[in-house]
PDB file of C-alpha atoms and ligand atoms in Angstrom:
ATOM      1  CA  UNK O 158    -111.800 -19.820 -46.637  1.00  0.00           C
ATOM      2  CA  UNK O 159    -109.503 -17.155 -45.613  1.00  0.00           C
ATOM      3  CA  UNK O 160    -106.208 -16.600 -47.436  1.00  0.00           C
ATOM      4  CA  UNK O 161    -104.252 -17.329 -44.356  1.00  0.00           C
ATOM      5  CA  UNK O 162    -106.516 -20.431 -43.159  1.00  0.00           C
ATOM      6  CA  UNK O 163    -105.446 -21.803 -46.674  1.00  0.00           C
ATOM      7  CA  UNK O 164    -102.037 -20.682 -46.504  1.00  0.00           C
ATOM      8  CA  UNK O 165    -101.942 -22.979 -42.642  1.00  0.00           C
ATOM      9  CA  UNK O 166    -103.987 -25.599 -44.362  1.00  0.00           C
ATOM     10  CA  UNK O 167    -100.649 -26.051 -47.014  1.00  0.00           C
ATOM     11  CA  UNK O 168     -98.273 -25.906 -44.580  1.00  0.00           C
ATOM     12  CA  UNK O 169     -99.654 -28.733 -42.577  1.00  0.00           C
ATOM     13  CA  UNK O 170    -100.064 -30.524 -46.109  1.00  0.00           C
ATOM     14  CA  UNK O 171     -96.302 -30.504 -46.549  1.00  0.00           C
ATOM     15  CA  UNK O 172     -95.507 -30.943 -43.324  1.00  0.00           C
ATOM     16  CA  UNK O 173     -97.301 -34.207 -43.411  1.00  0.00           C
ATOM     17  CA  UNK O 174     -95.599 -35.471 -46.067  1.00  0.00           C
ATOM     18  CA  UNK O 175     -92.190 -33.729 -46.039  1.00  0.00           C
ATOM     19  CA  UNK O 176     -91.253 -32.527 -42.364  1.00  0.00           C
ATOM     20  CA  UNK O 177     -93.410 -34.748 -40.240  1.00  0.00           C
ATOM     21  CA  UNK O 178     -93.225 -33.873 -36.794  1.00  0.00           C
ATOM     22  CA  UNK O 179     -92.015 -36.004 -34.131  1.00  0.00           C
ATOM     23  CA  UNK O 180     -92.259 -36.663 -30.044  1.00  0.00           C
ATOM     24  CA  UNK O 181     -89.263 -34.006 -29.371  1.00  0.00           C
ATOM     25  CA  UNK O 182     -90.150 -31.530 -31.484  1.00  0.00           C
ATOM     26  CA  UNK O 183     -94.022 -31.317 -30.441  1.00  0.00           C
ATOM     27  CA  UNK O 184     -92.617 -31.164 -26.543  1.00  0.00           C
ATOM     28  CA  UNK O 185     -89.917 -28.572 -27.630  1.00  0.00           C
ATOM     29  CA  UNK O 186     -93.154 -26.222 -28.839  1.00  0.00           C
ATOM     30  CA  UNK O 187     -95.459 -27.346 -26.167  1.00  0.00           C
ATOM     31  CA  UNK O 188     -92.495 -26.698 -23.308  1.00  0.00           C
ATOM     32  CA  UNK O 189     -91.861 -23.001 -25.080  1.00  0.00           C
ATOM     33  CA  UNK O 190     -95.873 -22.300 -25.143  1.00  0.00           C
ATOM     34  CA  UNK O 191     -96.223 -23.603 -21.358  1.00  0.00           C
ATOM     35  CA  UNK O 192     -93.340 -21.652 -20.688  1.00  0.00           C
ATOM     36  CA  UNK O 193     -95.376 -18.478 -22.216  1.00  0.00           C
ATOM     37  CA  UNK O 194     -92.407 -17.932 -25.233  1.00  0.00           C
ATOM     38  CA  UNK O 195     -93.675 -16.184 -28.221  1.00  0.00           C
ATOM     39  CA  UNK O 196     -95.246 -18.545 -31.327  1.00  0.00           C
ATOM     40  CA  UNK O 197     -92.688 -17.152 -33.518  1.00  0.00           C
ATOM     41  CA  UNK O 198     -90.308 -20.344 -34.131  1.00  0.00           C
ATOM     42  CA  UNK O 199     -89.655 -21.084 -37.694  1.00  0.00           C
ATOM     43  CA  UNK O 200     -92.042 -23.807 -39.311  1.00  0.00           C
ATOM     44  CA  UNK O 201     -91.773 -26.861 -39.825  1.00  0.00           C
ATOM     45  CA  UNK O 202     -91.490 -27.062 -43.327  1.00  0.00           C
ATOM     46  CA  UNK O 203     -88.466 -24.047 -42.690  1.00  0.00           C
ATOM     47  CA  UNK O 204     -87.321 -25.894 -40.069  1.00  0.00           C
ATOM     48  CA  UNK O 205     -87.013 -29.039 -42.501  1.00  0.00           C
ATOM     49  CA  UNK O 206     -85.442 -26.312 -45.331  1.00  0.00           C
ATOM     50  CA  UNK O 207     -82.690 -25.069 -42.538  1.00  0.00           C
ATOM     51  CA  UNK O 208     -81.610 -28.697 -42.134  1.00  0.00           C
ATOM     52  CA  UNK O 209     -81.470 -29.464 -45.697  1.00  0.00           C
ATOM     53  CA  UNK O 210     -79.074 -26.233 -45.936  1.00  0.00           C
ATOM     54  CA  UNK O 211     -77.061 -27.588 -43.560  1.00  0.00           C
ATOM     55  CA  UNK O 212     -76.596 -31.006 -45.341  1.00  0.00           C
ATOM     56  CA  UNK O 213     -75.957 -29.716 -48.686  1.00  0.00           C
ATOM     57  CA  UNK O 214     -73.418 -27.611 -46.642  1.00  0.00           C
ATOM     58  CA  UNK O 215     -72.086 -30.722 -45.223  1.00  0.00           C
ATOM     59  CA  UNK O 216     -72.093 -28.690 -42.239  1.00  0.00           C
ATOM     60  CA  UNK O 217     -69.877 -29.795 -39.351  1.00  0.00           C
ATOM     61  CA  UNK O 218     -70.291 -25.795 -37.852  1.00  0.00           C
ATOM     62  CA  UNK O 219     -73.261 -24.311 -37.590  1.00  0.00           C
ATOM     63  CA  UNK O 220     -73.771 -21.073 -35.627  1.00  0.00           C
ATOM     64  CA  UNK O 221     -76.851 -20.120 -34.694  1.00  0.00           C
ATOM     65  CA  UNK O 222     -78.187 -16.014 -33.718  1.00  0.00           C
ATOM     66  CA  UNK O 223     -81.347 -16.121 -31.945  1.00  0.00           C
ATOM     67  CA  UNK O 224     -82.316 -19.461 -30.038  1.00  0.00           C
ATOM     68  CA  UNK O 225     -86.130 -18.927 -28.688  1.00  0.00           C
ATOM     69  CA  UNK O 226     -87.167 -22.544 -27.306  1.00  0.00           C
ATOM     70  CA  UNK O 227     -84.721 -23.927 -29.837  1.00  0.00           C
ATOM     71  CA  UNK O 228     -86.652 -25.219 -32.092  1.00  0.00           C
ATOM     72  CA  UNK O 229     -85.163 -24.578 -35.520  1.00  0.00           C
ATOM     73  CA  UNK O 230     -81.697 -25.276 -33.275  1.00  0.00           C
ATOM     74  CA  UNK O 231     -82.900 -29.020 -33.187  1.00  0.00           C
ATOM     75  CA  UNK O 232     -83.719 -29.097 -37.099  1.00  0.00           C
ATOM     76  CA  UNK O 233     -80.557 -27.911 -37.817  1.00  0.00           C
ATOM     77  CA  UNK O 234     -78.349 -30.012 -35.278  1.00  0.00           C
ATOM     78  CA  UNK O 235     -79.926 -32.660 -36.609  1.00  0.00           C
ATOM     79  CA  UNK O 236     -78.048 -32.336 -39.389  1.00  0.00           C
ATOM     80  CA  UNK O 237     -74.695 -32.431 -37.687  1.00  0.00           C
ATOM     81  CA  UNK O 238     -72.205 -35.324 -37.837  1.00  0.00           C
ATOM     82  CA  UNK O 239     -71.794 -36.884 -34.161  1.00  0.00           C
ATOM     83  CA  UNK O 240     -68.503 -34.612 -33.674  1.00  0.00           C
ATOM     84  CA  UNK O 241     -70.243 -31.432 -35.660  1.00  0.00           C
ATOM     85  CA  UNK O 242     -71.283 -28.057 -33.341  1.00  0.00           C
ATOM     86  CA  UNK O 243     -73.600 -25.984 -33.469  1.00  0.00           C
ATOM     87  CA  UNK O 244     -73.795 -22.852 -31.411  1.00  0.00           C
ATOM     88  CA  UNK O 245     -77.049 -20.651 -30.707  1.00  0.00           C
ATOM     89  CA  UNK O 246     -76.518 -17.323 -29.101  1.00  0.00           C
ATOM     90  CA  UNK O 247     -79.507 -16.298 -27.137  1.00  0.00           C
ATOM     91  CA  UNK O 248     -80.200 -13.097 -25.169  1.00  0.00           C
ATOM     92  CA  UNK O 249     -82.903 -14.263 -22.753  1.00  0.00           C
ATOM     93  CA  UNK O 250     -81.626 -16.583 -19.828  1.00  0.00           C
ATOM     94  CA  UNK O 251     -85.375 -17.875 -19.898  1.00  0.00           C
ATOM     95  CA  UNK O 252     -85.504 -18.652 -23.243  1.00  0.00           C
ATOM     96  CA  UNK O 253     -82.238 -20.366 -22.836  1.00  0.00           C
ATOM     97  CA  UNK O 254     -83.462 -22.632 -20.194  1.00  0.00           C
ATOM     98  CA  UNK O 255     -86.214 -23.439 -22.190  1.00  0.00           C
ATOM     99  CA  UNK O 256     -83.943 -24.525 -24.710  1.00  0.00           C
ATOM    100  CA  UNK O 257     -81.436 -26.013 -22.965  1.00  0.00           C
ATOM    101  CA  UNK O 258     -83.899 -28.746 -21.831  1.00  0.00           C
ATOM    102  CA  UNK O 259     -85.698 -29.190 -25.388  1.00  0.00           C
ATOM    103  CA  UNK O 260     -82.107 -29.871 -27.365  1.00  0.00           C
ATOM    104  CA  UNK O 261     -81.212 -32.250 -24.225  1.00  0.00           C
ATOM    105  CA  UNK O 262     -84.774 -34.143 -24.768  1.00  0.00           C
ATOM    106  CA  UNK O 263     -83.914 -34.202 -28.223  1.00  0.00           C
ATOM    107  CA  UNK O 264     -80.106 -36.009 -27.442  1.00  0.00           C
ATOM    108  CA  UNK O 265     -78.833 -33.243 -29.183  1.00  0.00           C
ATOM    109  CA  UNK O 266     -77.005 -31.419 -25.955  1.00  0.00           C
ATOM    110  CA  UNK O 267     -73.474 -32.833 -27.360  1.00  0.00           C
ATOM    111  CA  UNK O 268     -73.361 -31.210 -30.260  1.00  0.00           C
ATOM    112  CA  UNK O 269     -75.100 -27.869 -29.484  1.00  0.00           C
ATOM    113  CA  UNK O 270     -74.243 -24.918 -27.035  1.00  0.00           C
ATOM    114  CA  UNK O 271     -76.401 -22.561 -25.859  1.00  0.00           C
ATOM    115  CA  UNK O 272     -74.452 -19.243 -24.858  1.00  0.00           C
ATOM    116  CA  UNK O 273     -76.926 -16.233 -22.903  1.00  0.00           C
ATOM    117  CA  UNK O 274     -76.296 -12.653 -23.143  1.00  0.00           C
ATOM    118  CA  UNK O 275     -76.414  -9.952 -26.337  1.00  0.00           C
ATOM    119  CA  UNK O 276     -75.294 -11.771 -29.505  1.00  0.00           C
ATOM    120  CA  UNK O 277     -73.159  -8.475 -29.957  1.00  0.00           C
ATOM    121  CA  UNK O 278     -71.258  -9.378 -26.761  1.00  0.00           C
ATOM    122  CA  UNK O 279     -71.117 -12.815 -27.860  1.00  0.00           C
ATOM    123  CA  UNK O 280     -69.786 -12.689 -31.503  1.00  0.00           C
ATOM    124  CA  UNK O 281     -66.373 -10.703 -30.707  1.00  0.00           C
ATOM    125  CA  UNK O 282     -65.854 -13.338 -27.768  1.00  0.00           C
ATOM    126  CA  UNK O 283     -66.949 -15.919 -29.810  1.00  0.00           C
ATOM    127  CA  UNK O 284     -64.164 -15.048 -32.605  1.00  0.00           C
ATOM    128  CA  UNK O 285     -61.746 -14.719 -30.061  1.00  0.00           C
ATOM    129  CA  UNK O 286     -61.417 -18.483 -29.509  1.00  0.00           C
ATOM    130  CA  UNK O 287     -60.637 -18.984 -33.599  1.00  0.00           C
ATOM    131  CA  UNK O 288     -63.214 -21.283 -33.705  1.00  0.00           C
ATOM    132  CA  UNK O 289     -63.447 -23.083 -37.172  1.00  0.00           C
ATOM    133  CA  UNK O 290     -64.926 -21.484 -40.121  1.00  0.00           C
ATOM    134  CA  UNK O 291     -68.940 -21.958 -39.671  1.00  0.00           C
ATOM    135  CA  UNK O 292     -70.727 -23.440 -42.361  1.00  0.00           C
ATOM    136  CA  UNK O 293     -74.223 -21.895 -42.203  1.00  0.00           C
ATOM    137  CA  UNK O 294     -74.749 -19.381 -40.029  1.00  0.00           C
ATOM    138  CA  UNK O 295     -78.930 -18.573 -38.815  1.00  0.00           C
ATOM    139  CA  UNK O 296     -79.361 -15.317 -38.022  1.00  0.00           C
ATOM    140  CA  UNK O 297     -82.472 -14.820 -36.423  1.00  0.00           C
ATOM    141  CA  UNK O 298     -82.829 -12.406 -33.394  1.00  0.00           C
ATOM    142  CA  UNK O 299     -83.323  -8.840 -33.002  1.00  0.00           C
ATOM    143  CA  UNK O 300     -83.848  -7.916 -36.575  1.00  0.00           C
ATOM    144  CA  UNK O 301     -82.384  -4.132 -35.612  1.00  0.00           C
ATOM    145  CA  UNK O 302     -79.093  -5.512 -35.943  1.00  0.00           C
ATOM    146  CA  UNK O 303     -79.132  -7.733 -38.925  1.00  0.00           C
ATOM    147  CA  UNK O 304     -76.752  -5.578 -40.348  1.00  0.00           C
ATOM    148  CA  UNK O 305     -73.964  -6.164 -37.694  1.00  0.00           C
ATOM    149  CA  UNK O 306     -74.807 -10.064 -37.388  1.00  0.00           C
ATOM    150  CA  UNK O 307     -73.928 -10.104 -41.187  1.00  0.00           C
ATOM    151  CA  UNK O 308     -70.328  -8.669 -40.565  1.00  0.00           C
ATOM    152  CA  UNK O 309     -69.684 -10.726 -37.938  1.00  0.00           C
ATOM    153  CA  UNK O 310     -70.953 -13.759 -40.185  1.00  0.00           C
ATOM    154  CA  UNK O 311     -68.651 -13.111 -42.873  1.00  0.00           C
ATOM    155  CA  UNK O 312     -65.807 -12.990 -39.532  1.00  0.00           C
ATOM    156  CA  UNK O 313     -66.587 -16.172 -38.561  1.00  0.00           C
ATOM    157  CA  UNK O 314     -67.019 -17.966 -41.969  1.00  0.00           C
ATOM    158  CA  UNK O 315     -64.666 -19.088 -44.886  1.00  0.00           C
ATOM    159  CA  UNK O 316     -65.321 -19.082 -48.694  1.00  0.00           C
ATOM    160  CA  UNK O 317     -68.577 -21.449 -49.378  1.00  0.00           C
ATOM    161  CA  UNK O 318     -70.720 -20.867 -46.051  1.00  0.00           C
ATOM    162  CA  UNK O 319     -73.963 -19.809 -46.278  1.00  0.00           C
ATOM    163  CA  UNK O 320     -75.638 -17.304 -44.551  1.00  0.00           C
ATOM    164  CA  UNK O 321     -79.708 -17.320 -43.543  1.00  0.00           C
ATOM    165  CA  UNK O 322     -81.503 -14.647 -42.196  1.00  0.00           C
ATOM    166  CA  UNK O 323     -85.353 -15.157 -41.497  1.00  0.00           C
ATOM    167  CA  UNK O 324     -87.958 -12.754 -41.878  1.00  0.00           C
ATOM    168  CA  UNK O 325     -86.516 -10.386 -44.335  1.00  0.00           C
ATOM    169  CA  UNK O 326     -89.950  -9.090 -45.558  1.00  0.00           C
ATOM    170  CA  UNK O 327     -92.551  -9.347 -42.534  1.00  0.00           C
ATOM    171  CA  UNK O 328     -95.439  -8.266 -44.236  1.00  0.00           C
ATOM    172  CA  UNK O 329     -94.004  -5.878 -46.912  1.00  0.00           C
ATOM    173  CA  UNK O 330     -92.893  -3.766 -44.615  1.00  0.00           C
ATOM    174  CA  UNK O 331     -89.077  -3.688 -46.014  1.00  0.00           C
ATOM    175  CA  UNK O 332     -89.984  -2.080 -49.058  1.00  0.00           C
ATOM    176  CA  UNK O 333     -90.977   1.118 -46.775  1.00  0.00           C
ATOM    177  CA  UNK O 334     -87.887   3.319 -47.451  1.00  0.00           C
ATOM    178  CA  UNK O 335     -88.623   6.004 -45.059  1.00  0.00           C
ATOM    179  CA  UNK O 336     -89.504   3.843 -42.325  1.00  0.00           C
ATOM    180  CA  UNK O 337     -88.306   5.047 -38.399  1.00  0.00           C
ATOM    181  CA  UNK O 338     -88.778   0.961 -38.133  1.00  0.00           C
ATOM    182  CA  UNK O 339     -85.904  -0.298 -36.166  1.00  0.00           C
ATOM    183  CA  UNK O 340     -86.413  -3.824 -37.680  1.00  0.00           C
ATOM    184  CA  UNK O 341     -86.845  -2.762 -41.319  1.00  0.00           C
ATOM    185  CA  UNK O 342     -84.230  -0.222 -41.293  1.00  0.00           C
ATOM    186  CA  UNK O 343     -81.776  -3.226 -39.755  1.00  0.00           C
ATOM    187  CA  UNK O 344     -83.179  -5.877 -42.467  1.00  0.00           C
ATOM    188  CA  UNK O 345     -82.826  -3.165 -45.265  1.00  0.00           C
ATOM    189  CA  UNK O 346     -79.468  -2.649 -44.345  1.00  0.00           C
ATOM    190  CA  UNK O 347     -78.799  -6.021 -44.132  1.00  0.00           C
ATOM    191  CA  UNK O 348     -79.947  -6.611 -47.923  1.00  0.00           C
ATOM    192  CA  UNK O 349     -78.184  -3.953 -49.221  1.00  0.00           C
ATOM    193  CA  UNK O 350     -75.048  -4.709 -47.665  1.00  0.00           C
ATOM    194  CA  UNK O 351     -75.375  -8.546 -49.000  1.00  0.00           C
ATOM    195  CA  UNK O 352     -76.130  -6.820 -52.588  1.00  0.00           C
ATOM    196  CA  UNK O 353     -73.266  -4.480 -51.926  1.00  0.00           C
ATOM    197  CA  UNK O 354     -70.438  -6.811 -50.856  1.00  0.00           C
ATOM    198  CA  UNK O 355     -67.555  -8.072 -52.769  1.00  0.00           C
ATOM    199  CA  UNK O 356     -68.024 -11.404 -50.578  1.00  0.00           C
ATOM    200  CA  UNK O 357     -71.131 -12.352 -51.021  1.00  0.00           C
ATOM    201  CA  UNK O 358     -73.799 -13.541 -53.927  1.00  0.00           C
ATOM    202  CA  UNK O 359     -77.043 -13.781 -52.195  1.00  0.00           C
ATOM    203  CA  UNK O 360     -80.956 -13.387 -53.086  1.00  0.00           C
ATOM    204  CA  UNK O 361     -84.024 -13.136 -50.908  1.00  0.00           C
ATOM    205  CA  UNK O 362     -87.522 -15.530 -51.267  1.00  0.00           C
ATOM    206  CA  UNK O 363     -90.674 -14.602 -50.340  1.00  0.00           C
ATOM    207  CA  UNK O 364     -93.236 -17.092 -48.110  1.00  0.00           C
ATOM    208  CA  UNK O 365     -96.429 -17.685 -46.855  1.00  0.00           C
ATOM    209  CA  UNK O 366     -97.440 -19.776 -44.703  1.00  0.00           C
ATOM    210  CA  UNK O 367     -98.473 -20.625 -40.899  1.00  0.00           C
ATOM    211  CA  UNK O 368     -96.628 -17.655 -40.202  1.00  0.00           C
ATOM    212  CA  UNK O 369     -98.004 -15.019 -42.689  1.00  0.00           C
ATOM    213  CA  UNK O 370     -96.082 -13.571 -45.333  1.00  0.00           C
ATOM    214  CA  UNK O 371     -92.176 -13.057 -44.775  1.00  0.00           C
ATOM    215  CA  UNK O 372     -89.342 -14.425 -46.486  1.00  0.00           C
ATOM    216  CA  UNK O 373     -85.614 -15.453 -46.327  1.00  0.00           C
ATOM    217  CA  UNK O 374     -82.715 -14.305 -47.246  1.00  0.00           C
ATOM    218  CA  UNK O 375     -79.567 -16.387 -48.556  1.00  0.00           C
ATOM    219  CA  UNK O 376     -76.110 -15.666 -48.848  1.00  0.00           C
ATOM    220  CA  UNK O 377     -73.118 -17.563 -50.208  1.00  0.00           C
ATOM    221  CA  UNK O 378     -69.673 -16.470 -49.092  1.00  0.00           C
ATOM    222  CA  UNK O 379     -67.168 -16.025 -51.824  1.00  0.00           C
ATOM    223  CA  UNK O 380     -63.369 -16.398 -52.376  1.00  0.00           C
TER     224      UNK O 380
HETATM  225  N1  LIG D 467     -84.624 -19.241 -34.158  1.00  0.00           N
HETATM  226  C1  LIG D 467     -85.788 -19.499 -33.319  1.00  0.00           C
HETATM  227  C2  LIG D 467     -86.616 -18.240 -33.126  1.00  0.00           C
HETATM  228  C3  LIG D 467     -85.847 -17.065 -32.589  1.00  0.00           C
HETATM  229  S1  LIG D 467     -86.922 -15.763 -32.033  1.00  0.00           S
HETATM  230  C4  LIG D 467     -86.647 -20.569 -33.996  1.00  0.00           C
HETATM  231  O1  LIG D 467     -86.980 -20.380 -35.160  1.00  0.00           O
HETATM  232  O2  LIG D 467     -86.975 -21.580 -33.353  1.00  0.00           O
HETATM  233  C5  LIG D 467     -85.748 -14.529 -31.713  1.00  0.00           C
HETATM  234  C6  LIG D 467     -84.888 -14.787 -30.481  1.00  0.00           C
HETATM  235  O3  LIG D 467     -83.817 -13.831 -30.517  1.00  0.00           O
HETATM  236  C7  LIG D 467     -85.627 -14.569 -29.151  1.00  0.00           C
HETATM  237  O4  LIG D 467     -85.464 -15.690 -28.318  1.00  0.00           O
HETATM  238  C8  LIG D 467     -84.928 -13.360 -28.549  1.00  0.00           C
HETATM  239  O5  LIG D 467     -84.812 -13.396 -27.132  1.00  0.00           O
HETATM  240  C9  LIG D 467     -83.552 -13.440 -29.188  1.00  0.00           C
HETATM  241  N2  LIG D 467     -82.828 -12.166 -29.201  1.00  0.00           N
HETATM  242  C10 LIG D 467     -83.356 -10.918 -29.293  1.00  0.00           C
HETATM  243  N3  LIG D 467     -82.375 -10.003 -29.239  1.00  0.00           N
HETATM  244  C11 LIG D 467     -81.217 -10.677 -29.105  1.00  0.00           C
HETATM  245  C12 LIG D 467     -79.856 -10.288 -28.971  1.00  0.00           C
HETATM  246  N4  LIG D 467     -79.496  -9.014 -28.970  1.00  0.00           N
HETATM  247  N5  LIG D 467     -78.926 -11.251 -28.849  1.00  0.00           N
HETATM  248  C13 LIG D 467     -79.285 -12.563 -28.866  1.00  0.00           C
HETATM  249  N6  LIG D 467     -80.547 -12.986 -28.977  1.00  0.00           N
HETATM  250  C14 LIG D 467     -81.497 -12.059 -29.084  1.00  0.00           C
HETATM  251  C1  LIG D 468     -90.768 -12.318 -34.845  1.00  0.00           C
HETATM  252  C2  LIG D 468     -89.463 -12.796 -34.821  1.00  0.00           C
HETATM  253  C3  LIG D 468     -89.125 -13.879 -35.592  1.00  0.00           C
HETATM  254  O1  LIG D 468     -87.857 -14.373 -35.611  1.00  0.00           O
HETATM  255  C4  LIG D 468     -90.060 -14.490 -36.403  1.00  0.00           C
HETATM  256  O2  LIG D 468     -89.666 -15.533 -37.167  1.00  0.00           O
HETATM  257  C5  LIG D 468     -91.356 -14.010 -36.438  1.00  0.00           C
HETATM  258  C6  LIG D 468     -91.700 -12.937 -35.645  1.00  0.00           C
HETATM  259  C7  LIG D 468     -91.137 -11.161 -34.005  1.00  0.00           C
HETATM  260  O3  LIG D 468     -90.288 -10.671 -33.265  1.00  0.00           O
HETATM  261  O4  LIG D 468     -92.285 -10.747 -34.076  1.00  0.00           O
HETATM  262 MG1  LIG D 469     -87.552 -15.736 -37.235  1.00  0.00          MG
END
């Protein structure tokens, strides 16, 4: 058996067990595969981790940097009190759509907002309307600007969020120091600024799994 057949054959073990799927969140990956959206949502047992986060957040604000089909959107909504938020910034108006309809399938489309466009032209209008602190922020888009989504994280949180941003070692490839990689330069700048900053105590965690070998990193705002 191959390493990665194995590493599959664990996930779906767990996922069993620990973050069984259900009707909505098979038709949320079967509508973003008919729909001809990349396989790259988060997992099920990550998607099962990111709502976790959320509760021992207590989140009632979740914001959300890279929708897809919305798929980990839905783990972590689910998580949400019936007058919690969660907003998911998404570049792609087809993605969107795609998403729109799988967080309304899942009765989830009161609590979560789906806005199109750049997340960089999102954030600053975002923080324009003071919205509450966030309590976990997702970041997972266009891994070139990890860096930025961090700073406008620590914007739009308060002392006690916690920030995730997925796929912080794709591979191995952030090690690679001299790398012209847009993505690893952004996620290595993105780490180093976490390990940097006065405001924040984070770590990173490497995976395998259906998806390969990547990891996450965490980061807890401070005072
Ligand atoms: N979080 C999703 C997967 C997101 S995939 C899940 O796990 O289910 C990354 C998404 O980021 C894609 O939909 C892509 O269109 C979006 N994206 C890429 N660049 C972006 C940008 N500049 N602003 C906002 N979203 C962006
Ligand atoms: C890619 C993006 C992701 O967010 C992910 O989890 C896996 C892969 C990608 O762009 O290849
Ligand atoms: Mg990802």
């Amino acid at each position: 058996m191959s390493e990665s057949q194995l590493w599959d054959d664990v996930d779906e073990y767990f996922s069993a067990h620990l973050s069984p799927d259900d009707d909505t969140l098979r038709a949320a990956l079967r509508d973003s595969d008919a729909a001809g959206l990349p396989s790259i949502s988060v997992t099920a047992p990550q998607g099962k981790l990111l709502r976790l986060l959320a509760e021992i957040q207590g989140a009632r604000n979740i914001l959300e940097i890279g929708t897809l089909a919305g798929y980990s959107t839905i783990w972590m909504a689910r998580a949400l009190p019936a007058d919690g938020r969660l907003i998911s910034l998404e570049y792609s108006a087809k993605n969107a759509e795609v998403a729109i309809r799988n967080i309304a399938r899942a009765g989830l489309d009161k609590v979560v907002e789906v806005r199109i466009g750049p997340a960089l032209e999102s954030l600053p209008k975002l923080a324009d309307e003071n919205p509450a602190p966030f309590d976990l922020v997702f970041i997972d888009a266009d891994k070139a600007n990890n860096a930025h989504y961090i700073e406008w994280a620590l914007r739009l949180t308060s002392t006690g969020s916690l920030i995730v941003l997925d796929n912080v070692v794709r591979g191995g490839r952030v090690i690679d120091a001299e790398t012209d990689a847009p993505d690893v330069r952004g996620t290595r700048t993105a780490i180093e600024l976490i390990g940097s900053h006065s405001r924040l105590s984070g770590t990173a965690v490497q995976t395998v799994g259906s998806k390969g070998y990547d990891g996450f990193a965490l980061a807890r705002v401070l005072a």
